[in-house]
Each structure stands twice: as C-alpha cells, then as structure tokens.
Amino acid sequence: MGRWEPNAQGRLAEAAMELYSERGYEGTTVAEIAARAGLTERTFFRYYADKREVLFDGGGQMQELLAGAAAAAPEGAEPIDAAAVGLQAVATALDERRGRDFARRRQAVIAANPELQERELSKLASWSEALAGAVEERGVPAATARLVGEVALAVFRAAFESWVADGESRDLGELVRVALAELKMAVG
Amino acid sequence: MGRWEPNAQGRLAEAAMELYSERGYEGTTVAEIAARAGLTERTFFRYYADKREVLFDGGGQMQELLAGAAAAAPEGAEPIDAAAVGLQAVATALDERRGRDFARRRQAVIAANPELQERELSKLASWSEALAGAVEERGVPAATARLVGEVALAVFRAAFESWVADGESRDLGELVRVALAELKMAVG
C-alpha cells in the first residue's frame, strides 16, 4: 500500500511510450501502462493526472528554464542571442533528461494524433510567450520581444526535428546553433 | 425551399460573430445563428459544416494564396523576401475580405476558447508548411525552407496582432512590412 517503488515515474513513462508505439495512444489505457511497468494504477496517478500528461510532463519546468536562462544572458547580448541562451539551456536538459530515443518515439506518437499535435503546438506557443516575457524584461520593446520569442521557437523546432530524424547524431544544442546560423543567413 | 438568399454567407458570418461576442462561442447554437441572420438552419449548412467553420472558413484559400504568391516571387529574391511576398498577398486579401473589425471580434472569440486557440495554431502551422514547400521549390534546402516558413508566420502573427489591437489604424500589409523590418533588426 503506497510503498516506495524505485524509479516508478521513469518506469511508467517508458511503459507508456512502449504501449503508445505498439498499439497507439488512443488504444492504450492507464491500467495497461501500470501493468506493463509492474506498478498499480494508484501509483500511476501519483505521478500523472492522465495518460496524456506522460507526454507533456516537465513542460512547465522547461518553460521556466527557457525564460530563466534568457533572462540571465549577458547584459548587452542581442535579443535573439539572449533567446538562444534559453534554447541552449532547454536543449541540454532535454538531451540529459529522457534523451533522443524517448523524444523520437514521443514525436511519432504525437504526429499520429491531431489532439496531441494541437496540445504540443499550444505548449510551444506558451514557451514562446514566456521567452518573449524574459526578452522584454531586458528592455526590448514588447512587439519585438514577442517576435523574437516566436522566431526563437521556430529555430528550436527546426533543431528538434533534425534531432529526432533518423540517422542524426549531433546533439540538440549543436543543432540549435546550426539552425540559428541558418536563420541569420536566411534573414540577414 | 432552397431559394437563393442575397449574401446569405456574409449574413450568417456576421450573425455568428455577433452571437459569439454576446453570449460566447459555446453558448451559441446553429439554430440561433440562422435565426439572427433571418435564414434557416438548412441554409447555414449549405455554407458551413458547423459553427466552428464560420471562424475558419477561407483558411484553405488563404493558404493557397500564400504559397502561390511566394512561389511567384521574383527569381533571385532572398528566401525570407519570397515568403514576404506571400504574406503581403494574404494581408491584402484579409484586409479586403471581411476586414479588421471582423478579425478583431474573431480574435476575441478565439482567445476565450482553448479549443479554438489550438485550432488556430494548427491552421497557422499548416500555412507555415505550405509556405515552406513553396520556398523549397525555389531551390532552398528543405530545413532552411521550413525555418523560413515558420519565421515568416511569426512575422505574420506579430503583424496580425498589431492589426487587431485597439487604436491601430495602419493596414495589415504595412504592419507586415514593419514586423519584417523588426525581424531583420533583431536577428541581423
């Protein structure tokens, strides 16, 4: 009854991702996830509100990290470069947290379900707003800060898509740098 | 019975927008929209699949216009400037179609409903992909074209938000030019 299970959350996340990949997100129940992880449903609900949250867990922390790192970028950095400091912080955290393989499978699950896609877009829009807020705090006009937030997220998404693509071996931080350089070329 | 009603679609759109603003999107029924427009439900369904479609009608045409205009941009234009030609085409069409007042009310309705917000984000993501496709056709590498598509949409959203803001009187095309100049400043 409620006894502590080692790494229960990680086991639940891994079990959920296996099942979503095998039988689809919609065809998977919380009971099945818990059983696959060798845990109870009750333990599942100690970590996640529902099966969707397994895919979006940690998004709030990432958003804080993104905005916090951009806010702490060196004084005098250009707005896009301050935003890039935030992106690098998130890139490092994602690389270290569940890693590329998890991200790859998560991406495939989301791509197969319109409701999850919309949720993902909504999450990224909220990251963009948080980043814009941090950039604005640095003294950048609000409209420009919003634009920088959105453009930075576009860079991040481009890097992320490369990161989870088949055969890609560079880490996410490096791919963020590559995408940022491409942006500067395409816009400059 | 099925007789032709002058400007039925425009009347339905206007009636829907009035009701969504007065009593909220969720609290409005198709029957009420039809009644307010002085038309039948049957006429409503001749133009729209459901009450949500009133807010997203024309999105497909806009997407084609966006991609088509970018594809037809002068040879040798920079990728972002080809994308900007697409944005200008859409800006002109939106300014002329239902105009700023309609867009303003639509924006408020969407902002009040998470499902509509997610639908709007999804529409813009699909515009971005279409634009990226057109840019890639011009000989730009796929990854860069995707990034240009997203950045261009960020410019468009920034311009659009200004356009529907209280007290703004510049037209959407001009605001797209302003946002593009801001982008070049912030990134360059």
Short mmCIF file of C-alpha atoms in Angstrom, two decimals:
data_model
loop_
_atom_site.label_atom_id
_atom_site.label_comp_id
_atom_site.label_asym_id
_atom_site.label_seq_id
_atom_site.Cartn_x
_atom_site.Cartn_y
_atom_site.Cartn_z
CA MET A 1 0.00 0.00 0.00
CA GLY A 2 1.75 3.13 -1.17
CA ARG A 3 5.20 1.69 -0.66
CA TRP A 4 8.00 3.40 -2.47
CA GLU A 5 8.93 1.90 -5.84
CA PRO A 6 12.36 2.68 -7.26
CA ASN A 7 12.16 4.98 -10.32
CA ALA A 8 8.40 4.48 -10.62
CA GLN A 9 7.95 7.57 -12.75
CA GLY A 10 10.62 6.60 -15.25
CA ARG A 11 9.23 3.07 -15.50
CA LEU A 12 5.72 4.42 -16.09
CA ALA A 13 6.96 6.81 -18.78
CA GLU A 14 8.86 4.04 -20.53
CA ALA A 15 5.91 1.62 -20.30
CA ALA A 16 3.53 4.27 -21.65
CA MET A 17 5.80 5.05 -24.58
CA GLU A 18 6.17 1.35 -25.44
CA LEU A 19 2.40 0.88 -25.45
CA TYR A 20 1.67 4.08 -27.39
CA SER A 21 4.16 2.92 -30.02
CA GLU A 22 2.81 -0.64 -30.15
CA ARG A 23 -0.95 -0.09 -30.08
CA GLY A 24 -1.41 3.64 -30.47
CA TYR A 25 -2.11 6.34 -27.91
CA GLU A 26 -5.87 6.01 -28.11
CA GLY A 27 -5.77 2.22 -27.79
CA THR A 28 -3.80 2.35 -24.53
CA THR A 29 -5.30 2.59 -21.03
CA VAL A 30 -3.77 3.71 -17.75
CA ALA A 31 -4.38 0.20 -16.36
CA GLU A 32 -2.26 -1.27 -19.16
CA ILE A 33 0.52 1.25 -18.59
CA ALA A 34 0.64 0.48 -14.88
CA ALA A 35 0.62 -3.29 -15.54
CA ARG A 36 3.43 -3.03 -18.08
CA ALA A 37 5.50 -1.07 -15.57
CA GLY A 38 4.73 -3.62 -12.84
CA LEU A 39 3.00 -0.94 -10.78
CA THR A 40 -0.54 -0.10 -9.71
CA GLU A 41 -2.90 2.44 -11.26
CA ARG A 42 -2.80 4.21 -7.96
CA THR A 43 0.95 4.68 -8.37
CA PHE A 44 0.36 5.96 -11.90
CA PHE A 45 -1.96 8.65 -10.61
CA ARG A 46 0.57 9.68 -8.02
CA TYR A 47 2.76 10.92 -10.89
CA TYR A 48 0.39 11.73 -13.76
CA ALA A 49 -3.13 13.15 -13.95
CA ASP A 50 -3.89 11.10 -17.08
CA LYS A 51 -2.21 9.26 -19.93
CA ARG A 52 -1.72 12.47 -21.89
CA GLU A 53 0.38 14.00 -19.14
CA VAL A 54 3.04 11.33 -19.63
CA LEU A 55 3.83 13.04 -22.95
CA PHE A 56 3.77 16.60 -21.61
CA ASP A 57 5.25 16.15 -18.17
CA GLY A 58 8.10 18.55 -17.41
CA GLY A 59 6.89 21.14 -19.94
CA GLY A 60 6.34 23.71 -17.22
CA GLN A 61 9.86 23.24 -15.82
CA MET A 62 11.33 23.52 -19.31
CA GLN A 63 9.43 26.75 -19.82
CA GLU A 64 10.87 28.19 -16.60
CA LEU A 65 14.36 27.08 -17.56
CA LEU A 66 13.96 28.67 -21.01
CA ALA A 67 12.84 32.03 -19.68
CA GLY A 68 15.22 31.99 -16.72
CA ALA A 69 18.30 31.32 -18.83
CA ALA A 70 17.33 34.02 -21.36
CA ALA A 71 16.81 36.49 -18.52
CA ALA A 72 20.29 35.67 -17.19
CA ALA A 73 22.05 36.04 -20.58
CA PRO A 74 24.97 38.50 -20.59
CA GLU A 75 23.96 42.14 -20.48
CA GLY A 76 24.21 43.70 -23.93
CA ALA A 77 23.52 40.44 -25.81
CA GLU A 78 21.31 40.96 -28.87
CA PRO A 79 17.68 39.89 -28.24
CA ILE A 80 17.94 36.79 -30.46
CA ASP A 81 21.19 35.78 -28.77
CA ALA A 82 19.65 36.14 -25.30
CA ALA A 83 16.80 33.93 -26.51
CA ALA A 84 19.38 31.46 -27.83
CA VAL A 85 20.88 31.13 -24.34
CA GLY A 86 17.43 29.99 -23.18
CA LEU A 87 17.19 27.49 -26.05
CA GLN A 88 20.60 26.05 -25.20
CA ALA A 89 19.54 25.51 -21.59
CA VAL A 90 16.45 23.59 -22.71
CA ALA A 91 18.45 21.65 -25.29
CA THR A 92 20.90 20.46 -22.64
CA ALA A 93 18.09 19.49 -20.27
CA LEU A 94 16.22 17.52 -22.93
CA ASP A 95 19.36 15.76 -24.05
CA GLU A 96 20.09 14.70 -20.48
CA ARG A 97 16.57 14.04 -19.19
CA ARG A 98 14.94 11.30 -21.24
CA GLY A 99 17.16 11.68 -24.28
CA ARG A 100 16.81 11.39 -28.02
CA ASP A 101 15.31 7.90 -28.22
CA PHE A 102 12.44 8.83 -25.95
CA ALA A 103 11.92 12.10 -27.85
CA ARG A 104 11.86 10.25 -31.16
CA ARG A 105 9.16 7.83 -30.06
CA ARG A 106 7.21 10.63 -28.38
CA GLN A 107 7.32 12.61 -31.63
CA ALA A 108 5.92 9.67 -33.62
CA VAL A 109 3.07 9.22 -31.13
CA ILE A 110 2.18 12.91 -31.29
CA ALA A 111 2.37 13.01 -35.09
CA ALA A 112 -0.26 10.25 -35.23
CA ASN A 113 -2.86 12.11 -33.16
CA PRO A 114 -4.31 15.54 -34.03
CA GLU A 115 -5.38 16.28 -30.45
CA LEU A 116 -1.82 15.66 -29.23
CA GLN A 117 -0.42 17.76 -32.06
CA GLU A 118 -2.62 20.67 -31.06
CA ARG A 119 -1.57 20.23 -27.42
CA GLU A 120 2.09 20.26 -28.48
CA LEU A 121 1.62 23.44 -30.52
CA SER A 122 -0.11 25.03 -27.59
CA LYS A 123 2.78 24.10 -25.29
CA LEU A 124 5.31 25.62 -27.68
CA ALA A 125 3.20 28.77 -28.00
CA SER A 126 3.31 29.12 -24.26
CA TRP A 127 7.11 28.66 -24.24
CA SER A 128 7.32 31.38 -26.86
CA GLU A 129 5.31 33.75 -24.68
CA ALA A 130 7.46 33.02 -21.64
CA LEU A 131 10.61 33.66 -23.67
CA ALA A 132 9.16 36.89 -25.06
CA GLY A 133 8.45 37.99 -21.49
CA ALA A 134 12.07 37.36 -20.50
CA VAL A 135 13.36 39.24 -23.56
CA GLU A 136 11.04 42.16 -22.87
CA GLU A 137 12.36 42.35 -19.29
CA ARG A 138 15.78 43.00 -20.84
CA GLY A 139 14.46 46.29 -22.22
CA VAL A 140 13.33 45.18 -25.68
CA PRO A 141 10.01 46.69 -26.93
CA ALA A 142 7.09 44.28 -26.37
CA ALA A 143 6.27 43.74 -30.05
CA THR A 144 9.88 42.97 -30.94
CA ALA A 145 10.22 40.70 -27.89
CA ARG A 146 7.16 38.71 -28.99
CA LEU A 147 8.59 38.33 -32.46
CA VAL A 148 11.95 37.22 -31.06
CA GLY A 149 10.13 34.68 -28.85
CA GLU A 150 8.34 33.19 -31.84
CA VAL A 151 11.37 33.19 -34.09
CA ALA A 152 13.47 31.55 -31.38
CA LEU A 153 10.84 28.82 -31.02
CA ALA A 154 10.90 28.32 -34.79
CA VAL A 155 14.66 27.79 -34.51
CA PHE A 156 14.13 25.37 -31.66
CA ARG A 157 11.52 23.36 -33.55
CA ALA A 158 13.78 23.15 -36.59
CA ALA A 159 16.64 21.89 -34.43
CA PHE A 160 14.35 19.48 -32.61
CA GLU A 161 13.03 17.99 -35.85
CA SER A 162 16.59 17.36 -37.01
CA TRP A 163 17.49 15.87 -33.63
CA VAL A 164 14.75 13.22 -33.79
CA ALA A 165 15.25 12.48 -37.50
CA ASP A 166 16.64 9.08 -38.49
CA GLY A 167 20.41 8.91 -38.63
CA GLU A 168 21.05 12.27 -36.94
CA SER A 169 23.82 12.01 -34.34
CA ARG A 170 24.64 15.61 -33.43
CA ASP A 171 23.27 16.68 -30.06
CA LEU A 172 20.36 19.08 -29.70
CA GLY A 173 22.49 22.01 -28.55
CA GLU A 174 24.64 21.81 -31.65
CA LEU A 175 21.57 21.60 -33.87
CA VAL A 176 20.19 24.73 -32.20
CA ARG A 177 23.42 26.52 -33.13
CA VAL A 178 23.14 25.26 -36.72
CA ALA A 179 19.50 26.38 -37.04
CA LEU A 180 20.33 29.78 -35.59
CA ALA A 181 23.11 30.22 -38.14
CA GLU A 182 20.67 29.23 -40.92
CA LEU A 183 18.19 31.78 -39.63
CA LYS A 184 20.79 34.52 -39.71
CA MET A 185 21.70 33.55 -43.28
CA ALA A 186 18.09 33.39 -44.49
CA VAL A 187 17.04 36.67 -42.91
CA GLY A 188 20.21 38.75 -42.96
CA MET B 1 -37.33 25.83 -50.08
CA GLY B 2 -33.75 26.31 -51.13
CA ARG B 3 -34.43 29.68 -52.73
CA TRP B 4 -31.47 31.93 -53.20
CA GLU B 5 -30.85 34.47 -50.43
CA PRO B 6 -28.72 37.52 -51.22
CA ASN B 7 -25.36 37.37 -49.41
CA ALA B 8 -26.52 34.53 -47.19
CA GLN B 9 -22.98 33.54 -46.26
CA GLY B 10 -21.95 37.04 -45.22
CA ARG B 11 -25.13 37.43 -43.17
CA LEU B 12 -24.51 34.11 -41.42
CA ALA B 13 -20.91 35.04 -40.64
CA GLU B 14 -21.95 38.40 -39.24
CA ALA B 15 -24.79 36.85 -37.19
CA ALA B 16 -22.45 34.17 -35.81
CA MET B 17 -19.85 36.73 -34.82
CA GLU B 18 -22.46 38.88 -33.06
CA LEU B 19 -23.73 35.92 -31.08
CA TYR B 20 -20.26 34.59 -30.22
CA SER B 21 -19.36 38.05 -28.91
CA GLU B 22 -22.62 38.45 -26.96
CA ARG B 23 -23.06 35.05 -25.38
CA GLY B 24 -19.82 33.20 -26.08
CA TYR B 25 -18.96 30.63 -28.71
CA GLU B 26 -20.02 27.66 -26.60
CA GLY B 27 -23.34 29.21 -25.66
CA THR B 28 -24.37 29.76 -29.29
CA THR B 29 -26.23 27.24 -31.46
CA VAL B 30 -26.50 26.97 -35.23
CA ALA B 31 -30.28 27.47 -34.88
CA GLU B 32 -29.66 30.81 -33.18
CA ILE B 33 -27.17 31.90 -35.82
CA ALA B 34 -29.60 31.09 -38.61
CA ALA B 35 -32.46 32.88 -36.81
CA ARG B 36 -30.35 36.00 -36.22
CA ALA B 37 -29.44 36.06 -39.92
CA GLY B 38 -33.12 35.60 -40.88
CA LEU B 39 -32.25 32.31 -42.60
CA THR B 40 -32.88 28.61 -42.00
CA GLU B 41 -30.52 26.09 -40.45
CA ARG B 42 -30.61 24.32 -43.76
CA THR B 43 -29.16 27.40 -45.41
CA PHE B 44 -26.49 27.55 -42.71
CA PHE B 45 -25.40 24.02 -43.51
CA ARG B 46 -25.21 24.86 -47.19
CA TYR B 47 -22.25 27.13 -46.34
CA TYR B 48 -20.74 25.75 -43.16
CA ALA B 49 -20.24 22.25 -41.75
CA ASP B 50 -20.64 23.51 -38.18
CA LYS B 51 -20.41 26.65 -36.08
CA ARG B 52 -16.65 26.36 -35.79
CA GLU B 53 -16.20 26.56 -39.53
CA VAL B 54 -17.59 30.11 -39.56
CA LEU B 55 -14.37 31.15 -37.83
CA PHE B 56 -12.03 29.14 -40.06
CA ASP B 57 -13.73 29.44 -43.40
CA GLY B 58 -11.43 30.57 -46.20
CA GLY B 59 -8.30 29.30 -44.44
CA GLY B 60 -7.57 26.85 -47.25
CA GLN B 61 -7.84 29.53 -49.93
CA MET B 62 -5.56 31.82 -47.91
CA GLN B 63 -3.03 29.02 -47.65
CA GLU B 64 -3.04 28.56 -51.42
CA LEU B 65 -2.69 32.28 -51.96
CA LEU B 66 0.21 32.42 -49.51
CA ALA B 67 2.14 29.60 -51.15
CA GLY B 68 1.23 30.66 -54.69
CA ALA B 69 2.40 34.23 -54.25
CA ALA B 70 5.67 33.12 -52.62
CA ALA B 71 6.28 30.70 -55.49
CA ALA B 72 5.73 33.54 -57.98
CA ALA B 73 8.11 35.98 -56.23
CA PRO B 74 10.87 37.42 -58.44
CA GLU B 75 13.65 35.00 -59.21
CA GLY B 76 16.69 35.68 -57.07
CA ALA B 77 14.69 37.10 -54.14
CA GLU B 78 16.09 36.02 -50.76
CA PRO B 79 14.02 33.20 -49.16
CA ILE B 80 12.56 35.45 -46.47
CA ASP B 81 11.65 38.07 -49.07
CA ALA B 82 9.91 35.47 -51.26
CA ALA B 83 7.96 34.41 -48.17
CA ALA B 84 7.12 38.06 -47.54
CA VAL B 85 5.51 38.31 -50.98
CA GLY B 86 3.18 35.51 -49.86
CA LEU B 87 2.41 37.30 -46.60
CA GLN B 88 1.57 40.50 -48.47
CA ALA B 89 -0.88 38.63 -50.69
CA VAL B 90 -2.68 37.23 -47.66
CA ALA B 91 -2.59 40.60 -45.89
CA THR B 92 -4.30 42.28 -48.83
CA ALA B 93 -6.92 39.54 -49.08
CA LEU B 94 -7.73 39.68 -45.35
CA ASP B 95 -7.93 43.45 -45.38
CA GLU B 96 -10.38 43.33 -48.28
CA ARG B 97 -12.37 40.22 -47.38
CA ARG B 98 -14.08 40.68 -44.03
CA GLY B 99 -11.76 43.39 -42.77
CA ARG B 100 -10.29 44.46 -39.48
CA ASP B 101 -13.47 44.76 -37.44
CA PHE B 102 -14.47 41.17 -38.20
CA ALA B 103 -10.90 39.98 -37.49
CA ARG B 104 -10.87 41.82 -34.17
CA ARG B 105 -14.07 40.21 -32.97
CA ARG B 106 -12.96 36.82 -34.28
CA GLN B 107 -9.69 37.15 -32.36
CA ALA B 108 -11.54 37.87 -29.10
CA VAL B 109 -13.79 34.84 -29.59
CA ILE B 110 -10.80 32.59 -30.25
CA ALA B 111 -8.84 33.97 -27.30
CA ALA B 112 -11.70 32.97 -24.99
CA ASN B 113 -11.74 29.30 -26.03
CA PRO B 114 -8.75 26.90 -25.75
CA GLU B 115 -10.11 24.51 -28.38
CA LEU B 116 -10.41 27.37 -30.88
CA GLN B 117 -6.94 28.59 -29.97
CA GLU B 118 -5.49 25.17 -30.68
CA ARG B 119 -7.39 25.04 -33.99
CA GLU B 120 -5.99 28.46 -34.92
CA LEU B 121 -2.43 27.38 -34.09
CA SER B 122 -2.92 24.27 -36.16
CA LYS B 123 -4.16 26.35 -39.13
CA LEU B 124 -1.13 28.63 -38.91
CA ALA B 125 1.20 25.61 -38.67
CA SER B 126 -0.30 24.32 -41.87
CA TRP B 127 0.17 27.72 -43.56
CA SER B 128 3.78 27.61 -42.46
CA GLU B 129 4.27 24.19 -44.03
CA ALA B 130 2.69 25.31 -47.29
CA LEU B 131 4.93 28.37 -47.38
CA ALA B 132 7.99 26.24 -46.62
CA GLY B 133 7.04 23.99 -49.53
CA ALA B 134 6.86 26.97 -51.88
CA VAL B 135 10.22 28.28 -50.66
CA GLU B 136 11.82 24.86 -51.05
CA GLU B 137 10.54 24.70 -54.65
CA ARG B 138 12.64 27.81 -55.27
CA GLY B 139 15.79 25.78 -54.60
CA VAL B 140 16.24 26.42 -50.88
CA PRO B 141 17.34 23.42 -48.74
CA ALA B 142 14.37 21.79 -47.00
CA ALA B 143 15.50 22.53 -43.45
CA THR B 144 16.11 26.20 -44.22
CA ALA B 145 12.81 26.44 -46.10
CA ARG B 146 10.95 25.07 -43.07
CA LEU B 147 12.64 27.58 -40.83
CA VAL B 148 11.81 30.42 -43.22
CA GLY B 149 8.18 29.24 -43.29
CA GLU B 150 7.95 29.35 -39.52
CA VAL B 151 9.74 32.65 -39.16
CA ALA B 152 7.54 34.21 -41.83
CA LEU B 153 4.47 33.05 -39.94
CA ALA B 154 5.88 34.56 -36.76
CA VAL B 155 6.17 37.85 -38.65
CA PHE B 156 2.62 37.49 -39.87
CA ARG B 157 1.24 36.78 -36.42
CA ALA B 158 3.07 39.77 -34.98
CA ALA B 159 1.61 41.99 -37.70
CA PHE B 160 -1.84 40.48 -37.26
CA GLU B 161 -1.81 41.07 -33.51
CA SER B 162 -0.95 44.72 -34.08
CA TRP B 163 -3.64 44.99 -36.75
CA VAL B 164 -6.42 43.87 -34.43
CA ALA B 165 -5.14 45.82 -31.41
CA ASP B 166 -7.19 48.77 -30.15
CA GLY B 167 -6.38 52.07 -31.82
CA GLU B 168 -4.24 50.62 -34.63
CA SER B 169 -5.08 52.20 -37.97
CA ARG B 170 -2.27 51.04 -40.31
CA ASP B 171 -3.34 48.35 -42.73
CA LEU B 172 -2.18 44.76 -42.40
CA GLY B 173 0.23 44.93 -45.34
CA GLU B 174 2.07 47.85 -43.81
CA LEU B 175 2.25 46.09 -40.44
CA VAL B 176 3.76 43.04 -42.17
CA ARG B 177 6.49 45.31 -43.57
CA VAL B 178 7.10 46.81 -40.11
CA ALA B 179 7.35 43.38 -38.46
CA LEU B 180 9.70 42.14 -41.16
CA ALA B 181 11.96 45.14 -40.58
CA GLU B 182 11.89 44.41 -36.83
CA LEU B 183 12.85 40.81 -37.52
CA LYS B 184 15.81 41.88 -39.62
CA MET B 185 16.92 44.22 -36.84
CA ALA B 186 16.52 41.65 -34.05
CA VAL B 187 18.27 38.83 -35.92
CA GLY B 188 20.81 40.64 -38.07
#
